[in-house]
């Protein structure tokens, strides 16, 4: 089974960690088991309680190798590597190891410049519009930006992950027992798209 996904990209703050956790949460809602693998040395591991997925600390390369070896022996589990940003050599390694690579980017020219570069550097990777506007006027402007600057990459883009302040609940060390429905919906939709793309590989 295709089971390893990485969320990478050279820019910080694009939503890599959020998207990794939303995706794992979504897998859980679809009845699939997954591990969110931390690789960013500047972040702390998140507690397991109340999560419908496992969190593991892969910041140490030896530990990461052990996690990936274990994952291979558990073919019905998904692994999601949360990349660090600003480490192109690590991104390259994760891209080569993974069955599917995701590159989040926000609605800004700077993010789009970077993601175009990353989409060229990682020709099998998919872009994920992240923290996407929900206000209709801003959304229209964001769509126009995609038309102008990302048209040729459209087939490689997943549906946007919208701005959703409750998404930060999944990044708390201990998440609350109750997660708002909007977070479930975003997560489920993201996980469904990823499963579909993996099945097409
Ligand atoms: N869909 C979203 N809606 C609202 N805020 C978001 C969303 N995705 C990320 N954020 C916020 O943006 C900031 C950066 O996100 P993060 O996932 O940590 O990015 P990265 O891992 O790429 O540095 C965080 O404060 C996070 O809560
Ligand atoms: Mg991060």
PDB file of C-alpha atoms in Angstrom, residues 33-176:
ATOM      1  CA  UNK A  33      -4.895   4.616  11.341  1.00  0.00           C
ATOM      2  CA  UNK A  34      -2.058   7.100  10.986  1.00  0.00           C
ATOM      3  CA  UNK A  35       1.052   8.516  12.598  1.00  0.00           C
ATOM      4  CA  UNK A  36       1.989  12.176  12.552  1.00  0.00           C
ATOM      5  CA  UNK A  37       5.779  12.356  12.515  1.00  0.00           C
ATOM      6  CA  UNK A  38       7.427  15.496  13.859  1.00  0.00           C
ATOM      7  CA  UNK A  39      10.725  16.419  12.159  1.00  0.00           C
ATOM      8  CA  UNK A  40      10.964  20.141  12.940  1.00  0.00           C
ATOM      9  CA  UNK A  41      13.723  20.644  15.539  1.00  0.00           C
ATOM     10  CA  UNK A  42      12.149  23.930  16.613  1.00  0.00           C
ATOM     11  CA  UNK A  43       8.847  22.336  17.684  1.00  0.00           C
ATOM     12  CA  UNK A  44       7.928  20.233  20.684  1.00  0.00           C
ATOM     13  CA  UNK A  45       6.176  16.866  20.447  1.00  0.00           C
ATOM     14  CA  UNK A  46       2.391  16.932  20.983  1.00  0.00           C
ATOM     15  CA  UNK A  47       0.596  14.711  23.488  1.00  0.00           C
ATOM     16  CA  UNK A  48      -1.389  11.710  22.378  1.00  0.00           C
ATOM     17  CA  UNK A  49      -4.518  12.109  24.541  1.00  0.00           C
ATOM     18  CA  UNK A  50      -7.844  12.514  22.655  1.00  0.00           C
ATOM     19  CA  UNK A  51      -6.190  12.242  19.242  1.00  0.00           C
ATOM     20  CA  UNK A  52      -7.500   9.662  16.780  1.00  0.00           C
ATOM     21  CA  UNK A  53      -3.946   9.256  15.424  1.00  0.00           C
ATOM     22  CA  UNK A  54      -0.527   8.598  16.903  1.00  0.00           C
ATOM     23  CA  UNK A  55       2.082  11.331  17.353  1.00  0.00           C
ATOM     24  CA  UNK A  56       5.753  10.372  17.165  1.00  0.00           C
ATOM     25  CA  UNK A  57       8.960  12.363  17.511  1.00  0.00           C
ATOM     26  CA  UNK A  58      11.199  11.927  14.460  1.00  0.00           C
ATOM     27  CA  UNK A  59      13.440  14.945  15.050  1.00  0.00           C
ATOM     28  CA  UNK A  60      16.445  12.705  15.574  1.00  0.00           C
ATOM     29  CA  UNK A  61      17.345  11.125  12.188  1.00  0.00           C
ATOM     30  CA  UNK A  62      18.049   7.742  13.833  1.00  0.00           C
ATOM     31  CA  UNK A  63      14.639   7.775  15.497  1.00  0.00           C
ATOM     32  CA  UNK A  64      13.036   8.829  12.230  1.00  0.00           C
ATOM     33  CA  UNK A  65      14.611   5.871  10.438  1.00  0.00           C
ATOM     34  CA  UNK A  66      13.283   3.520  13.113  1.00  0.00           C
ATOM     35  CA  UNK A  67       9.778   5.003  12.813  1.00  0.00           C
ATOM     36  CA  UNK A  68       9.836   4.639   9.013  1.00  0.00           C
ATOM     37  CA  UNK A  69      11.085   1.042   9.246  1.00  0.00           C
ATOM     38  CA  UNK A  70       8.275   0.195  11.692  1.00  0.00           C
ATOM     39  CA  UNK A  71       5.716   1.883   9.475  1.00  0.00           C
ATOM     40  CA  UNK A  72       6.768  -0.309   6.544  1.00  0.00           C
ATOM     41  CA  UNK A  73       5.908  -3.336   8.654  1.00  0.00           C
ATOM     42  CA  UNK A  74       2.407  -1.917   9.277  1.00  0.00           C
ATOM     43  CA  UNK A  75       1.017  -1.628   5.758  1.00  0.00           C
ATOM     44  CA  UNK A  76      -2.478  -0.574   6.819  1.00  0.00           C
ATOM     45  CA  UNK A  77      -1.180   2.554   8.585  1.00  0.00           C
ATOM     46  CA  UNK A  78      -0.480   5.932   7.034  1.00  0.00           C
ATOM     47  CA  UNK A  79       2.558   7.986   8.037  1.00  0.00           C
ATOM     48  CA  UNK A  80       2.562  11.766   7.649  1.00  0.00           C
ATOM     49  CA  UNK A  81       5.925  13.532   7.906  1.00  0.00           C
ATOM     50  CA  UNK A  82       5.601  17.128   9.103  1.00  0.00           C
ATOM     51  CA  UNK A  83       8.558  18.848   7.400  1.00  0.00           C
ATOM     52  CA  UNK A  84      10.635  21.557   8.988  1.00  0.00           C
ATOM     53  CA  UNK A  85      10.789  24.313   6.329  1.00  0.00           C
ATOM     54  CA  UNK A  86      14.029  26.026   5.379  1.00  0.00           C
ATOM     55  CA  UNK A  87      15.823  22.685   4.998  1.00  0.00           C
ATOM     56  CA  UNK A  88      15.787  21.863   1.288  1.00  0.00           C
ATOM     57  CA  UNK A  89      18.117  18.893   1.778  1.00  0.00           C
ATOM     58  CA  UNK A  90      15.643  17.323   4.250  1.00  0.00           C
ATOM     59  CA  UNK A  91      12.701  18.137   1.977  1.00  0.00           C
ATOM     60  CA  UNK A  92      14.491  16.360  -0.875  1.00  0.00           C
ATOM     61  CA  UNK A  93      15.030  13.300   1.303  1.00  0.00           C
ATOM     62  CA  UNK A  94      11.377  13.235   2.458  1.00  0.00           C
ATOM     63  CA  UNK A  95      10.170  13.714  -1.121  1.00  0.00           C
ATOM     64  CA  UNK A  96      12.212  10.754  -2.275  1.00  0.00           C
ATOM     65  CA  UNK A  97      11.048   8.540   0.596  1.00  0.00           C
ATOM     66  CA  UNK A  98       7.351   9.420   0.335  1.00  0.00           C
ATOM     67  CA  UNK A  99       4.588   8.094  -1.883  1.00  0.00           C
ATOM     68  CA  UNK A 100       2.974  11.536  -1.946  1.00  0.00           C
ATOM     69  CA  UNK A 101       4.373  14.980  -1.116  1.00  0.00           C
ATOM     70  CA  UNK A 102       2.231  17.979  -0.251  1.00  0.00           C
ATOM     71  CA  UNK A 103       3.349  21.606  -0.579  1.00  0.00           C
ATOM     72  CA  UNK A 104       1.076  24.027   1.296  1.00  0.00           C
ATOM     73  CA  UNK A 105       1.052  27.666   0.200  1.00  0.00           C
ATOM     74  CA  UNK A 106      -0.946  30.712   1.182  1.00  0.00           C
ATOM     75  CA  UNK A 107      -2.590  33.326  -0.952  1.00  0.00           C
ATOM     76  CA  UNK A 108       0.450  35.587  -1.191  1.00  0.00           C
ATOM     77  CA  UNK A 109       2.821  36.316  -4.026  1.00  0.00           C
ATOM     78  CA  UNK A 110       5.757  35.329  -1.869  1.00  0.00           C
ATOM     79  CA  UNK A 111       4.281  31.916  -1.004  1.00  0.00           C
ATOM     80  CA  UNK A 112       3.295  31.392  -4.630  1.00  0.00           C
ATOM     81  CA  UNK A 113       6.786  32.230  -5.858  1.00  0.00           C
ATOM     82  CA  UNK A 114       8.216  29.677  -3.448  1.00  0.00           C
ATOM     83  CA  UNK A 115       5.660  26.961  -4.153  1.00  0.00           C
ATOM     84  CA  UNK A 116       6.139  27.282  -7.927  1.00  0.00           C
ATOM     85  CA  UNK A 117       9.820  26.736  -7.370  1.00  0.00           C
ATOM     86  CA  UNK A 118       9.088  23.729  -5.122  1.00  0.00           C
ATOM     87  CA  UNK A 119       6.529  22.279  -7.577  1.00  0.00           C
ATOM     88  CA  UNK A 120       9.214  22.443 -10.271  1.00  0.00           C
ATOM     89  CA  UNK A 121      11.856  20.934  -8.002  1.00  0.00           C
ATOM     90  CA  UNK A 122       9.490  18.116  -6.884  1.00  0.00           C
ATOM     91  CA  UNK A 123       7.597  17.208 -10.039  1.00  0.00           C
ATOM     92  CA  UNK A 124       5.360  14.586  -8.377  1.00  0.00           C
ATOM     93  CA  UNK A 125       4.379  16.804  -5.445  1.00  0.00           C
ATOM     94  CA  UNK A 126       0.939  18.419  -5.077  1.00  0.00           C
ATOM     95  CA  UNK A 127       0.219  21.973  -3.950  1.00  0.00           C
ATOM     96  CA  UNK A 128      -2.311  22.657  -1.198  1.00  0.00           C
ATOM     97  CA  UNK A 129      -3.815  26.145  -0.989  1.00  0.00           C
ATOM     98  CA  UNK A 130      -3.601  26.769   2.739  1.00  0.00           C
ATOM     99  CA  UNK A 131      -5.233  29.262   5.147  1.00  0.00           C
ATOM    100  CA  UNK A 132      -7.385  30.108   2.142  1.00  0.00           C
ATOM    101  CA  UNK A 133      -9.766  33.084   2.463  1.00  0.00           C
ATOM    102  CA  UNK A 134     -13.412  32.421   3.286  1.00  0.00           C
ATOM    103  CA  UNK A 135     -14.591  35.978   2.635  1.00  0.00           C
ATOM    104  CA  UNK A 136     -16.152  35.939  -0.884  1.00  0.00           C
ATOM    105  CA  UNK A 137     -14.259  38.991  -2.164  1.00  0.00           C
ATOM    106  CA  UNK A 138     -10.914  37.767  -0.896  1.00  0.00           C
ATOM    107  CA  UNK A 139     -11.697  34.359  -2.311  1.00  0.00           C
ATOM    108  CA  UNK A 140     -12.359  35.834  -5.727  1.00  0.00           C
ATOM    109  CA  UNK A 141      -9.056  37.712  -5.575  1.00  0.00           C
ATOM    110  CA  UNK A 142      -7.262  34.513  -4.507  1.00  0.00           C
ATOM    111  CA  UNK A 143      -8.819  32.631  -7.426  1.00  0.00           C
ATOM    112  CA  UNK A 144      -7.614  35.349  -9.788  1.00  0.00           C
ATOM    113  CA  UNK A 145      -4.117  35.054  -8.345  1.00  0.00           C
ATOM    114  CA  UNK A 146      -4.206  31.301  -9.019  1.00  0.00           C
ATOM    115  CA  UNK A 147      -5.399  31.967 -12.587  1.00  0.00           C
ATOM    116  CA  UNK A 148      -2.604  34.463 -13.156  1.00  0.00           C
ATOM    117  CA  UNK A 149       0.290  32.715 -11.450  1.00  0.00           C
ATOM    118  CA  UNK A 150      -0.594  29.026 -11.021  1.00  0.00           C
ATOM    119  CA  UNK A 151      -2.698  28.162 -14.079  1.00  0.00           C
ATOM    120  CA  UNK A 152      -0.334  25.519 -15.418  1.00  0.00           C
ATOM    121  CA  UNK A 153      -0.123  23.864 -11.982  1.00  0.00           C
ATOM    122  CA  UNK A 154      -3.912  23.596 -11.477  1.00  0.00           C
ATOM    123  CA  UNK A 155      -4.099  19.815 -12.037  1.00  0.00           C
ATOM    124  CA  UNK A 156      -1.539  19.436  -9.263  1.00  0.00           C
ATOM    125  CA  UNK A 157      -3.516  21.401  -6.672  1.00  0.00           C
ATOM    126  CA  UNK A 158      -5.770  19.901  -4.017  1.00  0.00           C
ATOM    127  CA  UNK A 159      -8.904  21.721  -2.876  1.00  0.00           C
ATOM    128  CA  UNK A 160      -8.065  24.644  -0.577  1.00  0.00           C
ATOM    129  CA  UNK A 161      -7.796  24.198   3.162  1.00  0.00           C
ATOM    130  CA  UNK A 162      -9.740  27.250   4.339  1.00  0.00           C
ATOM    131  CA  UNK A 163      -8.855  29.662   7.086  1.00  0.00           C
ATOM    132  CA  UNK A 164     -10.204  28.053  10.211  1.00  0.00           C
ATOM    133  CA  UNK A 165      -9.026  29.373  13.535  1.00  0.00           C
ATOM    134  CA  UNK A 166     -10.153  26.184  15.334  1.00  0.00           C
ATOM    135  CA  UNK A 167      -7.536  24.247  13.317  1.00  0.00           C
ATOM    136  CA  UNK A 168      -5.008  25.432  15.919  1.00  0.00           C
ATOM    137  CA  UNK A 169      -6.695  23.164  18.491  1.00  0.00           C
ATOM    138  CA  UNK A 170      -4.949  20.187  16.870  1.00  0.00           C
ATOM    139  CA  UNK A 171      -1.583  21.937  17.392  1.00  0.00           C
ATOM    140  CA  UNK A 172      -2.113  22.278  21.146  1.00  0.00           C
ATOM    141  CA  UNK A 173      -0.027  19.892  23.159  1.00  0.00           C
ATOM    142  CA  UNK A 174      -3.124  18.353  24.708  1.00  0.00           C
ATOM    143  CA  UNK A 175      -6.107  18.738  22.416  1.00  0.00           C
ATOM    144  CA  UNK A 176      -9.590  19.237  23.879  1.00  0.00           C
TER     145      UNK A 176
END
